[in-house]
Amino acid sequence: MLAFLVKRTANAVFVMLAVAFLAFLIFRSFGDPVEMMVNEQATQAERAELRERLGLNDGFLTQYVRFVTNAVQGDFGISYRNQQDVMVLIGERFPATLELVLVATVISLVVGIPLGVITAIHRDSRLAGMLQLGSIVGVSLPSFVVGILLILAFSVTLGWLPAFGRGETVDIGWWSTGLLTPSGRAALVLPAISLATFQITLVMRLVRAEMLETLRTDYVKFARARGVPRGRVHWVHALRNCLMPVITLTGMQIGNLIAFALVTETVFQWPGMGLLFIQAVTFVDIPVMAAYLLLVSFIFVTLNTMVDVTYAWVDPRLRDDTAEVGGTNG
Amino acid sequence: MTHRTLLLATAAAGILSGPAVAQNVLDWGANRDIGSLDPYSYGDSFTINVLNHVYEGLVRYNRDLEIEPALATSWEILDDQITWRFTLREGVTFHNGNPFTAEDVQASLERVSHETSPLKGNLPAYVSSEVVDDLTIDITLNGTYPLLLNDLTNIHIFDKEWLVENGAELPTDIGAGVEGFATYNANGTGPFIVESRQPDAQTVFTVNPEWWDEPAHNLDGFVLRPVGSPATRVAALLSGEIDFTNDAPVQDLPRLEAAPNVEVLEGVDLRTVMIGFPFRETLVSGEPNPFATKEVREALYKAIDLELLHERVMRGKSRIAGATVAPPIPGYSEDLDTIPAYDPEGARALLDEAGVPEGLEFEFNCLSDGLVNEEQFCQAIASMWSRIGLSPQLDVAPRAVQTPKRTNGNTDIYTLGWATLPMLDSYSPLLQIFHSKEGNSGVFNWGGWSYPELDALVQEAGQELDVETRLDLQNQALRIVKDEYIMLPLHQQPMAWAVTDSVTEMPLFPDNKPRLWFARMNGDS
């Protein structure tokens, strides 16, 4: 087991180093941050000097090694544009993104699971057909379109919910939360729904498929034959057996949602990490981009590793090197 | 539910209209956030513009964009012609209560012109300063220089004591990797005080009751709330969540105009959009470069249908330009502002005379995040040039990608917009764009041209203290630019702000900078 753990961790570190390497390779085509930093009246000599001072004249390998050396010591540098410590910047934005992602996940489960069960039980009904159709729309609509439509309906036409921002927040230690104020909760509704749309359909379709499978099993038939009420069979016995893959999927999807929240964050001006990253790209703010990419890859790698370790713990066969087939590198 | 909402709304309205708590707080939905609270650490004119509500300069622009006294009340040039003596305003205090003195001015000038400041180019002539007494300071320049006041409008004055106490005498040096105090805190003399700031969410400004000037505004404060997505910004304006935006998207103007609660403020920006040429031996492709010949540049100008660009691409909102500076800019004259007739046949004839082959390929470099409708007008111009037998290769990409190509001469023809900011004088493009590339001059002379006669005029103007004489010199230089077709002016681009009906006054400035100390709202205060 120990050997397995060490191996997985080494893999994780390697993946992150590779991500940072690729990131630095790509940064070269992003353009020149100095042109964005100085104003129109700066002379060529001043520009050159600033470039030298930032170490941008060094080869990308030197820059990469320097970044990794500093990152290992927890130093990610200072944002070119905001002149703030990058970790502070990201730390400020992280609670906003995580709250959004968690609420979106809860919404997707609360809405997606019942819809999945209903479409499985009544799979020939008109309602199920419509839900299925709706889920295709949910998968196909890009999330910024969903966001704009929600804003048009609920902010402009009805005037119920704010169109952008995070409302009032309360600081608990270094964590800032919008869940404790009415304006914060109101501001969370539209972006969370917009982010959850895709996820809802994913959960719904997964639950439906699992349910259809389970409903054919013998124990369900026996339960029915024994006279257990239909509702109890479906919602308790059958559903419980469908949830394992849903939980795995949801856990894995949290990483995805954090990464893809940037579209939602841009539409709703949600002050999270995605918005920070988009701005960093515009201004070629290399320290912020590098740290963000590393953090997101860290989240992915950690989630993957945790799932792998759990699987290995559950299924001893996976610990054996020769039989290592599982893995959920998705 | 509806009933309850109604009750709440009534209650809220009652509270808002009650005289005791009347609040004129303006919600400003900008298209992006300011970079930090420190105006000197990133060359971003929007950040400087917003922070001008908190920090002030020795002089400032009034409603008509004329320079008027601010923290300095008067000034004179001493006998050596290179030292300026400023008399400072008495009784001004910073937001923390510290009195404003000459020491503060000196510390601020040193700070902005320090070698690690990305903004030292904003005060190019500064050499040193000397405190004469509490309210008098001498500023020494590197030569006679007429535009010091223009430069000083953008140099914000900090409190020296506050800088020293917090170890922020120098601008934040990103290369050194240490944060600065002024990034998170602000302490100026201006009409508004920074109350709180959450990056990308909101920055709250409250009115400064101790401001030295008689306020023309009636605001109790304002909140800068960046909304990056244009569609969301429009929605927020329609729903009344923001009262004002300084960037109303051009494509949504009809919708905003139709809304009962929104007023669109449209104008023409000072920014003149131009096309520049390479003057090098060869094009990027390695072919010989024909654009160094004046007649070829003239032909390319004649081949552009400026009326069509104005009507179709700019939807009638731009102002067709024949001169390289806009009418309000000192140095502009009407006789320079003439446009050639659209004449593709004449253009082709000129090309034939100059021996430019049919199908000549060259790169045409445009920005995807630059000027208003840049991609569209570049496409239109490229097809107009195709009609006279050229094959422009359009290269459109973001500014950060294109600028290195332009400065390193890795492209042929390019676009450039120039608003003469922050100087607001035609000396700015003459020095930065049209002068030969040497030393501090011609930084934006990307084509690499050199007109000694023009250079001489610009240098003479740069040392001429008499305004009339100086503007005459600059006018002569602009005449050369025009006659030689060094760059082709296309238009001044449109700008649009929008306010809701809660705002009663919001003067639109052609330099596209909101100045909320002139804004009024309809709550009584």
mmCIF file of C-alpha atoms in Angstrom, chain A residues 29-33 35-47 49-50 53-54 75 77-86 88-89 92-93 148 151-152 155-156 159 161-167 169 266-272 275-276 279 281-284 287, chain B residues 32-36 38 41-44 47 115-116 118-122 124 151 172-175 177-180 183-184 197-201 225-229 231-232 235-236 238-239 241-242 255 271 399-401 403-404 407 418 421-423 432 437 439-440 443-444:
data_model
loop_
_atom_site.group_PDB
_atom_site.id
_atom_site.type_symbol
_atom_site.label_atom_id
_atom_site.label_comp_id
_atom_site.label_asym_id
_atom_site.label_seq_id
_atom_site.Cartn_x
_atom_site.Cartn_y
_atom_site.Cartn_z
ATOM 1 C CA SER A 29 3.019 33.236 -27.733
ATOM 2 C CA PHE A 30 0.860 35.330 -25.400
ATOM 3 C CA GLY A 31 2.775 38.469 -26.213
ATOM 4 C CA ASP A 32 4.812 40.914 -24.276
ATOM 5 C CA PRO A 33 3.638 41.943 -20.781
ATOM 6 C CA GLU A 35 3.922 46.574 -23.648
ATOM 7 C CA MET A 36 0.859 46.375 -21.427
ATOM 8 C CA MET A 37 2.617 47.654 -18.319
ATOM 9 C CA VAL A 38 4.176 50.889 -19.449
ATOM 10 C CA ASN A 39 2.271 53.842 -20.797
ATOM 11 C CA GLU A 40 2.431 55.379 -24.228
ATOM 12 C CA GLN A 41 5.180 57.821 -23.386
ATOM 13 C CA ALA A 42 7.717 55.269 -22.185
ATOM 14 C CA THR A 43 10.837 55.149 -24.315
ATOM 15 C CA GLN A 44 12.290 52.053 -25.941
ATOM 16 C CA ALA A 45 15.161 52.015 -23.453
ATOM 17 C CA GLU A 46 12.758 52.089 -20.512
ATOM 18 C CA ARG A 47 10.805 49.212 -21.965
ATOM 19 C CA GLU A 49 15.106 47.871 -18.964
ATOM 20 C CA LEU A 50 11.804 46.767 -17.448
ATOM 21 C CA ARG A 53 14.313 43.550 -14.621
ATOM 22 C CA LEU A 54 11.389 41.133 -14.893
ATOM 23 C CA ASP A 75 6.671 32.005 -3.663
ATOM 24 C CA GLY A 77 5.733 36.217 -7.265
ATOM 25 C CA ILE A 78 3.786 39.407 -7.708
ATOM 26 C CA SER A 79 1.073 40.087 -10.235
ATOM 27 C CA TYR A 80 2.297 42.469 -12.940
ATOM 28 C CA ARG A 81 -1.040 44.187 -13.191
ATOM 29 C CA ASN A 82 -2.272 44.255 -9.595
ATOM 30 C CA GLN A 83 1.120 44.411 -7.881
ATOM 31 C CA GLN A 84 -0.240 41.962 -5.327
ATOM 32 C CA ASP A 85 1.206 38.698 -4.129
ATOM 33 C CA VAL A 86 -0.235 36.081 -6.456
ATOM 34 C CA VAL A 88 -3.022 36.490 -1.859
ATOM 35 C CA LEU A 89 -4.863 37.329 -5.083
ATOM 36 C CA GLU A 92 -9.066 36.145 -2.115
ATOM 37 C CA ARG A 93 -10.855 34.699 -5.126
ATOM 38 C CA ILE A 148 -27.409 35.836 -20.526
ATOM 39 C CA ILE A 151 -30.090 37.634 -16.665
ATOM 40 C CA LEU A 152 -32.596 38.852 -19.252
ATOM 41 C CA SER A 155 -32.837 40.675 -13.731
ATOM 42 C CA VAL A 156 -34.057 42.845 -16.574
ATOM 43 C CA GLY A 159 -36.167 42.455 -11.596
ATOM 44 C CA LEU A 161 -32.246 38.954 -8.846
ATOM 45 C CA PRO A 162 -29.050 40.925 -9.422
ATOM 46 C CA ALA A 163 -27.422 40.582 -12.841
ATOM 47 C CA PHE A 164 -23.834 40.534 -11.630
ATOM 48 C CA GLY A 165 -21.516 40.568 -8.658
ATOM 49 C CA ARG A 166 -21.466 38.649 -5.420
ATOM 50 C CA GLY A 167 -23.542 40.892 -3.159
ATOM 51 C CA THR A 169 -19.945 39.144 1.864
ATOM 52 C CA THR A 266 -17.048 36.293 -16.758
ATOM 53 C CA VAL A 267 -20.723 36.608 -17.638
ATOM 54 C CA PHE A 268 -21.814 37.374 -14.068
ATOM 55 C CA GLN A 269 -18.724 39.351 -13.035
ATOM 56 C CA TRP A 270 -18.352 36.806 -10.244
ATOM 57 C CA PRO A 271 -15.128 37.779 -8.453
ATOM 58 C CA GLY A 272 -13.612 34.308 -8.536
ATOM 59 C CA LEU A 275 -12.343 35.995 -13.769
ATOM 60 C CA LEU A 276 -8.874 36.637 -12.402
ATOM 61 C CA GLN A 279 -7.934 39.216 -16.943
ATOM 62 C CA VAL A 281 -4.578 36.511 -20.030
ATOM 63 C CA THR A 282 -5.640 39.909 -21.382
ATOM 64 C CA PHE A 283 -2.790 41.679 -19.628
ATOM 65 C CA VAL A 284 -0.224 38.880 -20.098
ATOM 66 C CA PRO A 287 2.761 35.083 -12.568
ATOM 67 C CA ARG B 32 -13.042 46.679 -16.157
ATOM 68 C CA ASP B 33 -11.569 47.166 -12.740
ATOM 69 C CA ILE B 34 -8.711 49.421 -11.784
ATOM 70 C CA GLY B 35 -5.424 47.573 -11.374
ATOM 71 C CA SER B 36 -4.695 48.781 -7.870
ATOM 72 C CA ASP B 38 -1.533 52.967 -6.665
ATOM 73 C CA SER B 41 2.759 51.200 -10.603
ATOM 74 C CA TYR B 42 1.109 50.234 -13.863
ATOM 75 C CA GLY B 43 0.820 52.300 -17.016
ATOM 76 C CA ASP B 44 -2.938 52.217 -17.188
ATOM 77 C CA THR B 47 -6.604 53.462 -13.267
ATOM 78 C CA GLU B 115 13.710 54.354 -12.325
ATOM 79 C CA THR B 116 11.409 51.501 -11.286
ATOM 80 C CA PRO B 118 6.527 52.330 -15.249
ATOM 81 C CA LEU B 119 5.074 55.826 -15.498
ATOM 82 C CA LYS B 120 8.199 57.926 -15.541
ATOM 83 C CA GLY B 121 7.506 58.620 -19.217
ATOM 84 C CA ASN B 122 4.595 60.755 -18.038
ATOM 85 C CA PRO B 124 9.837 63.141 -19.268
ATOM 86 C CA ASP B 151 2.192 66.523 -18.002
ATOM 87 C CA THR B 172 6.122 48.921 -6.298
ATOM 88 C CA ASP B 173 8.928 47.113 -8.071
ATOM 89 C CA ILE B 174 7.409 43.975 -9.512
ATOM 90 C CA GLY B 175 10.820 42.651 -10.412
ATOM 91 C CA GLY B 177 8.638 40.775 -5.803
ATOM 92 C CA VAL B 178 7.572 42.831 -2.777
ATOM 93 C CA GLU B 179 4.102 44.273 -2.330
ATOM 94 C CA GLY B 180 3.560 47.973 -1.749
ATOM 95 C CA THR B 183 -1.511 49.159 -3.637
ATOM 96 C CA TYR B 184 -4.075 48.583 -0.906
ATOM 97 C CA ARG B 197 -12.059 47.911 -2.097
ATOM 98 C CA GLN B 198 -12.796 44.369 -3.202
ATOM 99 C CA PRO B 199 -10.947 43.725 -6.450
ATOM 100 C CA ASP B 200 -13.210 42.802 -9.386
ATOM 101 C CA ALA B 201 -16.302 43.365 -7.235
ATOM 102 C CA ARG B 225 -18.410 48.150 -10.039
ATOM 103 C CA PRO B 226 -16.606 46.523 -12.932
ATOM 104 C CA VAL B 227 -18.809 44.505 -15.291
ATOM 105 C CA GLY B 228 -16.606 43.019 -17.966
ATOM 106 C CA SER B 229 -19.221 41.323 -20.131
ATOM 107 C CA ALA B 231 -24.280 42.103 -22.418
ATOM 108 C CA THR B 232 -24.336 41.951 -18.616
ATOM 109 C CA ALA B 235 -28.664 44.329 -18.565
ATOM 110 C CA ALA B 236 -27.455 45.921 -15.341
ATOM 111 C CA LEU B 238 -31.625 48.392 -17.922
ATOM 112 C CA SER B 239 -32.435 46.900 -14.533
ATOM 113 C CA GLU B 241 -28.344 48.094 -10.879
ATOM 114 C CA ILE B 242 -25.831 50.555 -12.248
ATOM 115 C CA ARG B 255 -31.710 48.979 -27.386
ATOM 116 C CA ARG B 271 -8.614 59.348 -30.748
ATOM 117 C CA ARG B 399 -2.682 43.805 -28.684
ATOM 118 C CA ALA B 400 -0.266 41.856 -26.521
ATOM 119 C CA VAL B 401 0.578 39.639 -29.493
ATOM 120 C CA THR B 403 2.662 45.015 -30.386
ATOM 121 C CA PRO B 404 5.971 43.115 -30.344
ATOM 122 C CA THR B 407 7.810 47.471 -32.578
ATOM 123 C CA TRP B 418 -3.729 58.259 -31.056
ATOM 124 C CA LEU B 421 -3.256 61.609 -24.054
ATOM 125 C CA PRO B 422 -2.331 62.547 -21.423
ATOM 126 C CA MET B 423 -0.885 65.699 -22.957
ATOM 127 C CA GLN B 432 6.037 60.043 -30.262
ATOM 128 C CA LYS B 437 13.254 57.099 -33.947
ATOM 129 C CA GLY B 439 16.461 58.536 -27.975
ATOM 130 C CA ASN B 440 13.162 59.440 -26.401
ATOM 131 C CA VAL B 443 8.803 55.510 -29.892
ATOM 132 C CA PHE B 444 5.756 54.790 -32.048
#
